[in-house]
Amino acid sequence: MSHKEAPLTAVLLMVTATLFIAGTTLAAKALGTDTLGPKLHPLQVTQGRFIFAFLGLLVVAAVMRPKISNPNLKLHGARTFCGAIGVTLMFSAVAFIPLADATAISFLNPVFGMIFAIPFLGEKVGPWRWLAAGLAFLGAVILLRPGPETFQIAALLALGAAVMLGLELIFIKKLANREPPMQILLINNLIGCILISIAAVAVWAQPTLAQWGALAALGLMMAAAQTCFVNAMARADASFVTPFSYLTLIFAALYDWAIFSAVPDRVSILGAVIIVSGAALLAWRETVNRNRLRRVPHSGGGRI
């Protein structure tokens, strides 16, 4: 069912989604350190994310009663595999580096998605898009702090997460043209539950009561974030609402400061600003490209 244009509602939904997304990284950091008890393996944290997110989505599905029809299980499996690895790497990274740094590096995922779209979707990439990618990568290099005494090896985990999440975007694009959003979310989280539960058997440890609560909060916040994001995109143009997703970086920094007393330094701020600038430039060029295609629907499409 299509929604009417509601820009203010879309903004509120997107801001709410960013609050939840930043909250998931905070919960992951607490679970990956000894804050709530003996630290849990990232695979177990990811398992909790999928299980409780799936349970939350089941409640939503019980109300919405969506029809599940003709799912492409190969695409769903590939999407979930990439996403699960990406999330696990991200949860590993936030245990060692500031939330703001890990979150900023994760904003590279649309850039990697652009790069992967060249061989997998046959898209052409022109100078403006490459400039956006170059800016974002420059910001990532700054956050990696390339020096013998300052290099953050753990930041490579966040970089790996961005690569896998960028690849996941390719499968999401393929699925979005074939299946409704709720069906995609339900199947994604169900497959994720199964795959990660198998992988986490070897490292599973009994969580403390506080860790059970954090795992539940992590999964439910992720389900809420996904729901808010999907509904925000349905109520306004992506070009209008997507920039508000960058608030995730601010909320992550605030959470890290409030809970772990971590204050971003100048290098972190500089790197984050450059990455977000590159991502924003990429979003702007995507908007220009879409508007051009709308005006000339039968054109061959040049490089953008």
mmCIF file of C-alpha atoms in Angstrom:
data_model
loop_
_atom_site.group_PDB
_atom_site.id
_atom_site.type_symbol
_atom_site.label_atom_id
_atom_site.label_comp_id
_atom_site.label_asym_id
_atom_site.label_seq_id
_atom_site.Cartn_x
_atom_site.Cartn_y
_atom_site.Cartn_z
ATOM 1 C CA MET A 1 0.000 0.000 0.000
ATOM 2 C CA SER A 2 1.434 3.371 -0.988
ATOM 3 C CA HIS A 3 1.576 6.267 1.461
ATOM 4 C CA LYS A 4 0.790 9.915 0.857
ATOM 5 C CA GLU A 5 3.654 12.393 0.858
ATOM 6 C CA ALA A 6 4.255 13.511 4.453
ATOM 7 C CA PRO A 7 7.697 15.176 4.713
ATOM 8 C CA LEU A 8 7.465 16.106 8.400
ATOM 9 C CA THR A 9 6.383 12.596 9.362
ATOM 10 C CA ALA A 10 9.191 11.175 7.223
ATOM 11 C CA VAL A 11 11.773 13.345 9.000
ATOM 12 C CA LEU A 12 10.473 12.321 12.428
ATOM 13 C CA LEU A 13 10.575 8.659 11.443
ATOM 14 C CA MET A 14 14.125 8.951 10.078
ATOM 15 C CA VAL A 15 15.384 10.791 13.170
ATOM 16 C CA THR A 16 13.770 8.106 15.337
ATOM 17 C CA ALA A 17 15.482 5.449 13.224
ATOM 18 C CA THR A 18 18.869 7.112 13.777
ATOM 19 C CA LEU A 19 18.276 7.177 17.540
ATOM 20 C CA PHE A 20 17.624 3.441 17.474
ATOM 21 C CA ILE A 21 20.545 2.649 15.150
ATOM 22 C CA ALA A 22 22.979 4.555 17.353
ATOM 23 C CA GLY A 23 21.449 2.732 20.315
ATOM 24 C CA THR A 24 22.242 -0.638 18.735
ATOM 25 C CA THR A 25 25.933 0.245 18.497
ATOM 26 C CA LEU A 26 25.875 1.372 22.132
ATOM 27 C CA ALA A 27 24.317 -1.934 23.215
ATOM 28 C CA ALA A 28 26.834 -3.847 21.079
ATOM 29 C CA LYS A 29 29.722 -1.991 22.720
ATOM 30 C CA ALA A 30 28.382 -2.757 26.198
ATOM 31 C CA LEU A 31 28.035 -6.444 25.261
ATOM 32 C CA GLY A 32 31.460 -6.598 23.606
ATOM 33 C CA THR A 33 33.214 -5.204 26.679
ATOM 34 C CA ASP A 34 32.995 -6.143 30.345
ATOM 35 C CA THR A 35 30.456 -3.394 31.101
ATOM 36 C CA LEU A 36 27.567 -5.797 31.803
ATOM 37 C CA GLY A 37 29.552 -8.935 32.591
ATOM 38 C CA PRO A 38 32.158 -11.088 30.817
ATOM 39 C CA LYS A 39 32.241 -9.815 27.237
ATOM 40 C CA LEU A 40 30.281 -11.782 24.661
ATOM 41 C CA HIS A 41 31.636 -12.899 21.296
ATOM 42 C CA PRO A 42 30.491 -10.683 18.373
ATOM 43 C CA LEU A 43 28.758 -13.691 16.784
ATOM 44 C CA GLN A 44 26.631 -14.126 19.890
ATOM 45 C CA VAL A 45 25.804 -10.420 19.895
ATOM 46 C CA THR A 46 24.745 -10.693 16.246
ATOM 47 C CA GLN A 47 22.651 -13.744 17.106
ATOM 48 C CA GLY A 48 20.788 -11.737 19.730
ATOM 49 C CA ARG A 49 20.301 -8.923 17.228
ATOM 50 C CA PHE A 50 18.618 -11.247 14.710
ATOM 51 C CA ILE A 51 16.562 -13.291 17.168
ATOM 52 C CA PHE A 52 15.034 -10.384 19.051
ATOM 53 C CA ALA A 53 14.593 -8.325 15.877
ATOM 54 C CA PHE A 54 12.705 -11.222 14.317
ATOM 55 C CA LEU A 55 10.493 -11.562 17.392
ATOM 56 C CA GLY A 56 9.755 -7.830 17.282
ATOM 57 C CA LEU A 57 8.890 -7.998 13.583
ATOM 58 C CA LEU A 58 6.624 -10.983 14.226
ATOM 59 C CA VAL A 59 4.571 -8.818 16.576
ATOM 60 C CA VAL A 60 4.319 -6.141 13.866
ATOM 61 C CA ALA A 61 3.405 -8.792 11.287
ATOM 62 C CA ALA A 62 0.665 -10.125 13.564
ATOM 63 C CA VAL A 63 -0.948 -6.686 13.383
ATOM 64 C CA MET A 64 -0.245 -5.902 9.720
ATOM 65 C CA ARG A 65 -0.831 -9.476 8.472
ATOM 66 C CA PRO A 66 1.393 -9.137 5.378
ATOM 67 C CA LYS A 67 1.107 -11.711 2.599
ATOM 68 C CA ILE A 68 4.268 -13.707 1.908
ATOM 69 C CA SER A 69 4.442 -14.668 -1.742
ATOM 70 C CA ASN A 70 7.140 -15.974 -4.068
ATOM 71 C CA PRO A 71 10.246 -14.945 -2.081
ATOM 72 C CA ASN A 72 13.538 -15.222 -3.930
ATOM 73 C CA LEU A 73 15.397 -17.284 -1.340
ATOM 74 C CA LYS A 74 18.728 -17.093 -3.168
ATOM 75 C CA LEU A 75 18.710 -13.299 -3.062
ATOM 76 C CA HIS A 76 17.485 -13.312 0.540
ATOM 77 C CA GLY A 77 20.220 -15.751 1.531
ATOM 78 C CA ALA A 78 22.959 -13.726 -0.164
ATOM 79 C CA ARG A 79 21.660 -10.469 1.316
ATOM 80 C CA THR A 80 21.459 -11.923 4.818
ATOM 81 C CA PHE A 81 24.899 -13.550 4.591
ATOM 82 C CA CYS A 82 26.546 -10.238 3.651
ATOM 83 C CA GLY A 83 24.543 -8.304 6.209
ATOM 84 C CA ALA A 84 25.287 -10.741 9.022
ATOM 85 C CA ILE A 85 29.031 -10.584 8.376
ATOM 86 C CA GLY A 86 28.869 -6.794 8.135
ATOM 87 C CA VAL A 87 26.948 -6.440 11.392
ATOM 88 C CA THR A 88 29.288 -8.848 13.192
ATOM 89 C CA LEU A 89 32.355 -6.904 12.031
ATOM 90 C CA MET A 90 30.692 -3.661 13.128
ATOM 91 C CA PHE A 91 29.894 -5.067 16.563
ATOM 92 C CA SER A 92 33.517 -6.213 16.825
ATOM 93 C CA ALA A 93 34.802 -2.744 15.921
ATOM 94 C CA VAL A 94 32.717 -0.792 18.446
ATOM 95 C CA ALA A 95 34.226 -2.811 21.292
ATOM 96 C CA PHE A 96 37.653 -1.306 20.511
ATOM 97 C CA ILE A 97 37.182 2.112 18.936
ATOM 98 C CA PRO A 98 34.853 5.065 19.657
ATOM 99 C CA LEU A 99 31.266 4.661 18.471
ATOM 100 C CA ALA A 100 31.550 7.857 16.429
ATOM 101 C CA ASP A 101 34.585 6.530 14.520
ATOM 102 C CA ALA A 102 32.974 3.162 13.767
ATOM 103 C CA THR A 103 29.702 4.814 12.768
ATOM 104 C CA ALA A 104 31.471 7.287 10.477
ATOM 105 C CA ILE A 105 33.369 4.504 8.714
ATOM 106 C CA SER A 106 30.098 2.593 8.299
ATOM 107 C CA PHE A 107 28.828 5.511 6.176
ATOM 108 C CA LEU A 108 31.174 4.197 3.483
ATOM 109 C CA ASN A 109 28.688 1.402 2.741
ATOM 110 C CA PRO A 110 26.755 3.392 0.076
ATOM 111 C CA VAL A 111 30.090 4.185 -1.571
ATOM 112 C CA PHE A 112 30.986 0.503 -1.716
ATOM 113 C CA GLY A 113 27.446 -0.150 -2.907
ATOM 114 C CA MET A 114 28.085 2.278 -5.778
ATOM 115 C CA ILE A 115 31.319 0.488 -6.669
ATOM 116 C CA PHE A 116 29.724 -2.975 -6.536
ATOM 117 C CA ALA A 117 26.841 -1.719 -8.700
ATOM 118 C CA ILE A 118 29.283 -1.391 -11.611
ATOM 119 C CA PRO A 119 29.909 -5.143 -12.106
ATOM 120 C CA PHE A 120 26.706 -6.500 -10.526
ATOM 121 C CA LEU A 121 24.069 -4.054 -11.800
ATOM 122 C CA GLY A 122 25.822 -2.714 -14.878
ATOM 123 C CA GLU A 123 25.665 0.880 -13.656
ATOM 124 C CA LYS A 124 27.965 3.557 -15.050
ATOM 125 C CA VAL A 125 29.864 5.798 -12.667
ATOM 126 C CA GLY A 126 31.008 9.247 -13.710
ATOM 127 C CA PRO A 127 33.377 11.850 -12.227
ATOM 128 C CA TRP A 128 30.967 13.272 -9.625
ATOM 129 C CA ARG A 129 30.334 9.873 -8.078
ATOM 130 C CA TRP A 130 34.036 9.047 -8.083
ATOM 131 C CA LEU A 131 34.737 12.380 -6.399
ATOM 132 C CA ALA A 132 32.198 11.485 -3.688
ATOM 133 C CA ALA A 133 33.836 8.089 -3.241
ATOM 134 C CA GLY A 134 37.279 9.662 -3.059
ATOM 135 C CA LEU A 135 36.164 12.090 -0.353
ATOM 136 C CA ALA A 136 34.622 9.325 1.712
ATOM 137 C CA PHE A 137 37.729 7.154 1.430
ATOM 138 C CA LEU A 138 39.922 10.086 2.433
ATOM 139 C CA GLY A 139 37.844 10.473 5.588
ATOM 140 C CA ALA A 140 38.206 6.762 6.299
ATOM 141 C CA VAL A 141 41.995 6.948 5.911
ATOM 142 C CA ILE A 142 42.063 9.826 8.390
ATOM 143 C CA LEU A 143 40.022 7.805 10.895
ATOM 144 C CA LEU A 144 42.410 4.864 10.446
ATOM 145 C CA ARG A 145 45.157 7.205 11.688
ATOM 146 C CA PRO A 146 47.915 5.818 9.433
ATOM 147 C CA GLY A 147 50.952 6.111 11.687
ATOM 148 C CA PRO A 148 53.112 3.582 13.564
ATOM 149 C CA GLU A 149 51.857 4.804 16.941
ATOM 150 C CA THR A 150 48.296 5.848 16.101
ATOM 151 C CA PHE A 151 47.044 3.304 13.515
ATOM 152 C CA GLN A 152 43.725 1.791 14.634
ATOM 153 C CA ILE A 153 43.716 -1.853 13.542
ATOM 154 C CA ALA A 154 40.190 -2.237 14.910
ATOM 155 C CA ALA A 155 39.032 0.449 12.469
ATOM 156 C CA LEU A 156 39.727 -2.076 9.716
ATOM 157 C CA LEU A 157 36.876 -4.135 11.185
ATOM 158 C CA ALA A 158 34.520 -1.183 10.640
ATOM 159 C CA LEU A 159 35.925 -0.785 7.130
ATOM 160 C CA GLY A 160 35.256 -4.468 6.455
ATOM 161 C CA ALA A 161 31.732 -3.981 7.783
ATOM 162 C CA ALA A 162 31.185 -1.130 5.332
ATOM 163 C CA VAL A 163 32.363 -3.348 2.456
ATOM 164 C CA MET A 164 29.965 -6.164 3.364
ATOM 165 C CA LEU A 165 27.059 -3.801 4.012
ATOM 166 C CA GLY A 166 27.768 -2.132 0.671
ATOM 167 C CA LEU A 167 27.531 -5.529 -1.010
ATOM 168 C CA GLU A 168 24.308 -6.160 0.900
ATOM 169 C CA LEU A 169 22.879 -2.986 -0.699
ATOM 170 C CA ILE A 170 23.151 -4.644 -4.115
ATOM 171 C CA PHE A 171 20.941 -7.525 -3.020
ATOM 172 C CA ILE A 172 18.534 -5.139 -1.281
ATOM 173 C CA LYS A 173 18.140 -3.216 -4.545
ATOM 174 C CA LYS A 174 17.375 -6.444 -6.377
ATOM 175 C CA LEU A 175 14.857 -7.517 -3.732
ATOM 176 C CA ALA A 176 13.189 -4.102 -3.441
ATOM 177 C CA ASN A 177 12.051 -4.344 -7.057
ATOM 178 C CA ARG A 178 10.480 -7.749 -6.480
ATOM 179 C CA GLU A 179 9.058 -7.969 -2.946
ATOM 180 C CA PRO A 180 7.289 -5.761 -0.358
ATOM 181 C CA PRO A 181 9.351 -4.284 2.529
ATOM 182 C CA MET A 182 7.778 -6.286 5.388
ATOM 183 C CA GLN A 183 8.315 -9.546 3.541
ATOM 184 C CA ILE A 184 11.973 -8.620 2.999
ATOM 185 C CA LEU A 185 12.468 -7.736 6.674
ATOM 186 C CA LEU A 186 10.781 -10.881 7.989
ATOM 187 C CA ILE A 187 12.652 -13.281 5.719
ATOM 188 C CA ASN A 188 15.963 -11.482 6.244
ATOM 189 C CA ASN A 189 15.737 -11.741 10.018
ATOM 190 C CA LEU A 190 14.474 -15.344 9.946
ATOM 191 C CA ILE A 191 17.391 -16.483 7.755
ATOM 192 C CA GLY A 192 19.740 -14.436 9.924
ATOM 193 C CA CYS A 193 18.484 -16.209 13.048
ATOM 194 C CA ILE A 194 19.220 -19.595 11.501
ATOM 195 C CA LEU A 195 22.640 -18.787 9.996
ATOM 196 C CA ILE A 196 24.049 -16.927 12.988
ATOM 197 C CA SER A 197 22.676 -19.411 15.526
ATOM 198 C CA ILE A 198 24.607 -22.170 13.751
ATOM 199 C CA ALA A 199 27.770 -20.046 13.619
ATOM 200 C CA ALA A 200 27.482 -18.947 17.257
ATOM 201 C CA VAL A 201 27.213 -22.456 18.749
ATOM 202 C CA ALA A 202 30.977 -22.784 19.208
ATOM 203 C CA VAL A 203 31.348 -19.427 21.007
ATOM 204 C CA TRP A 204 28.057 -19.209 22.898
ATOM 205 C CA ALA A 205 28.287 -18.330 26.606
ATOM 206 C CA GLN A 206 25.568 -17.855 29.212
ATOM 207 C CA PRO A 207 24.734 -14.108 29.297
ATOM 208 C CA THR A 208 24.155 -12.310 32.563
ATOM 209 C CA LEU A 209 20.677 -10.939 33.250
ATOM 210 C CA ALA A 210 21.861 -7.470 32.222
ATOM 211 C CA GLN A 211 23.317 -8.882 28.999
ATOM 212 C CA TRP A 212 20.031 -10.629 28.184
ATOM 213 C CA GLY A 213 18.341 -7.257 28.551
ATOM 214 C CA ALA A 214 20.920 -5.587 26.303
ATOM 215 C CA LEU A 215 20.565 -8.325 23.672
ATOM 216 C CA ALA A 216 16.790 -7.899 23.679
ATOM 217 C CA ALA A 217 17.135 -4.114 23.483
ATOM 218 C CA LEU A 218 19.628 -4.456 20.624
ATOM 219 C CA GLY A 219 17.332 -6.649 18.544
ATOM 220 C CA LEU A 220 14.177 -4.658 19.245
ATOM 221 C CA MET A 221 15.926 -1.348 18.501
ATOM 222 C CA MET A 222 17.140 -2.781 15.195
ATOM 223 C CA ALA A 223 13.621 -3.934 14.286
ATOM 224 C CA ALA A 224 12.232 -0.523 15.260
ATOM 225 C CA ALA A 225 14.936 1.255 13.263
ATOM 226 C CA GLN A 226 14.237 -0.833 10.162
ATOM 227 C CA THR A 227 10.499 -0.207 10.467
ATOM 228 C CA CYS A 228 10.972 3.545 10.911
ATOM 229 C CA PHE A 229 13.422 3.696 8.017
ATOM 230 C CA VAL A 230 11.146 1.841 5.596
ATOM 231 C CA ASN A 231 8.164 4.021 6.517
ATOM 232 C CA ALA A 232 10.220 7.214 6.261
ATOM 233 C CA MET A 233 11.321 6.302 2.743
ATOM 234 C CA ALA A 234 7.690 5.584 1.817
ATOM 235 C CA ARG A 235 6.537 9.072 2.874
ATOM 236 C CA ALA A 236 9.119 11.316 1.187
ATOM 237 C CA ASP A 237 11.721 11.322 -1.566
ATOM 238 C CA ALA A 238 14.896 9.529 -0.617
ATOM 239 C CA SER A 239 16.908 12.631 -1.562
ATOM 240 C CA PHE A 240 14.998 14.651 1.039
ATOM 241 C CA VAL A 241 14.993 12.211 3.937
ATOM 242 C CA THR A 242 18.323 10.344 3.568
ATOM 243 C CA PRO A 243 20.550 13.215 4.834
ATOM 244 C CA PHE A 244 18.796 13.017 8.186
ATOM 245 C CA SER A 245 20.301 9.535 8.620
ATOM 246 C CA TYR A 246 23.652 11.229 9.267
ATOM 247 C CA LEU A 247 22.316 12.188 12.695
ATOM 248 C CA THR A 248 23.290 8.630 13.645
ATOM 249 C CA LEU A 249 26.867 9.879 13.938
ATOM 250 C CA ILE A 250 25.892 12.621 16.388
ATOM 251 C CA PHE A 251 23.742 10.334 18.511
ATOM 252 C CA ALA A 252 26.494 7.681 18.595
ATOM 253 C CA ALA A 253 29.003 10.277 19.801
ATOM 254 C CA LEU A 254 26.568 11.509 22.466
ATOM 255 C CA TYR A 255 25.869 7.974 23.703
ATOM 256 C CA ASP A 256 29.583 7.183 23.807
ATOM 257 C CA TRP A 257 30.273 10.354 25.778
ATOM 258 C CA ALA A 258 27.380 9.826 28.220
ATOM 259 C CA ILE A 259 28.055 6.144 28.946
ATOM 260 C CA PHE A 260 31.763 5.594 28.258
ATOM 261 C CA SER A 261 33.080 9.179 28.671
ATOM 262 C CA ALA A 262 34.579 9.014 25.182
ATOM 263 C CA VAL A 263 35.067 12.447 23.604
ATOM 264 C CA PRO A 264 35.802 12.631 19.841
ATOM 265 C CA ASP A 265 39.146 14.267 19.108
ATOM 266 C CA ARG A 266 39.914 16.582 16.194
ATOM 267 C CA VAL A 267 41.025 13.705 13.971
ATOM 268 C CA SER A 268 37.751 11.876 14.556
ATOM 269 C CA ILE A 269 35.704 14.970 13.823
ATOM 270 C CA LEU A 270 37.684 15.781 10.667
ATOM 271 C CA GLY A 271 37.427 12.233 9.329
ATOM 272 C CA ALA A 272 33.703 12.023 10.100
ATOM 273 C CA VAL A 273 32.967 15.369 8.416
ATOM 274 C CA ILE A 274 34.830 14.316 5.247
ATOM 275 C CA ILE A 275 33.076 10.926 5.081
ATOM 276 C CA VAL A 276 29.650 12.486 5.569
ATOM 277 C CA SER A 277 30.474 15.118 2.930
ATOM 278 C CA GLY A 278 31.335 12.378 0.453
ATOM 279 C CA ALA A 279 28.163 10.432 1.274
ATOM 280 C CA ALA A 280 26.067 13.611 0.973
ATOM 281 C CA LEU A 281 27.623 14.412 -2.424
ATOM 282 C CA LEU A 282 26.840 10.881 -3.586
ATOM 283 C CA ALA A 283 23.212 11.229 -2.406
ATOM 284 C CA TRP A 284 22.929 14.559 -4.260
ATOM 285 C CA ARG A 285 24.211 13.062 -7.518
ATOM 286 C CA GLU A 286 21.788 10.143 -7.148
ATOM 287 C CA THR A 287 18.992 12.721 -6.899
ATOM 288 C CA VAL A 288 20.192 14.553 -10.001
ATOM 289 C CA ASN A 289 20.402 11.262 -11.871
ATOM 290 C CA ARG A 290 16.878 10.193 -10.875
ATOM 291 C CA ASN A 291 15.393 13.574 -11.823
ATOM 292 C CA ARG A 292 17.130 13.457 -15.201
ATOM 293 C CA LEU A 293 15.756 9.980 -15.892
ATOM 294 C CA ARG A 294 12.258 11.163 -15.000
ATOM 295 C CA ARG A 295 12.491 14.017 -17.488
ATOM 296 C CA VAL A 296 13.977 11.869 -20.264
ATOM 297 C CA PRO A 297 12.625 8.361 -19.616
ATOM 298 C CA HIS A 298 13.880 6.871 -22.863
ATOM 299 C CA SER A 299 17.352 8.368 -22.944
ATOM 300 C CA GLY A 300 20.401 6.179 -23.054
ATOM 301 C CA GLY A 301 21.766 7.590 -19.812
ATOM 302 C CA GLY A 302 25.214 9.096 -19.743
ATOM 303 C CA ARG A 303 27.787 9.015 -17.019
ATOM 304 C CA ILE A 304 26.939 11.020 -13.914
#
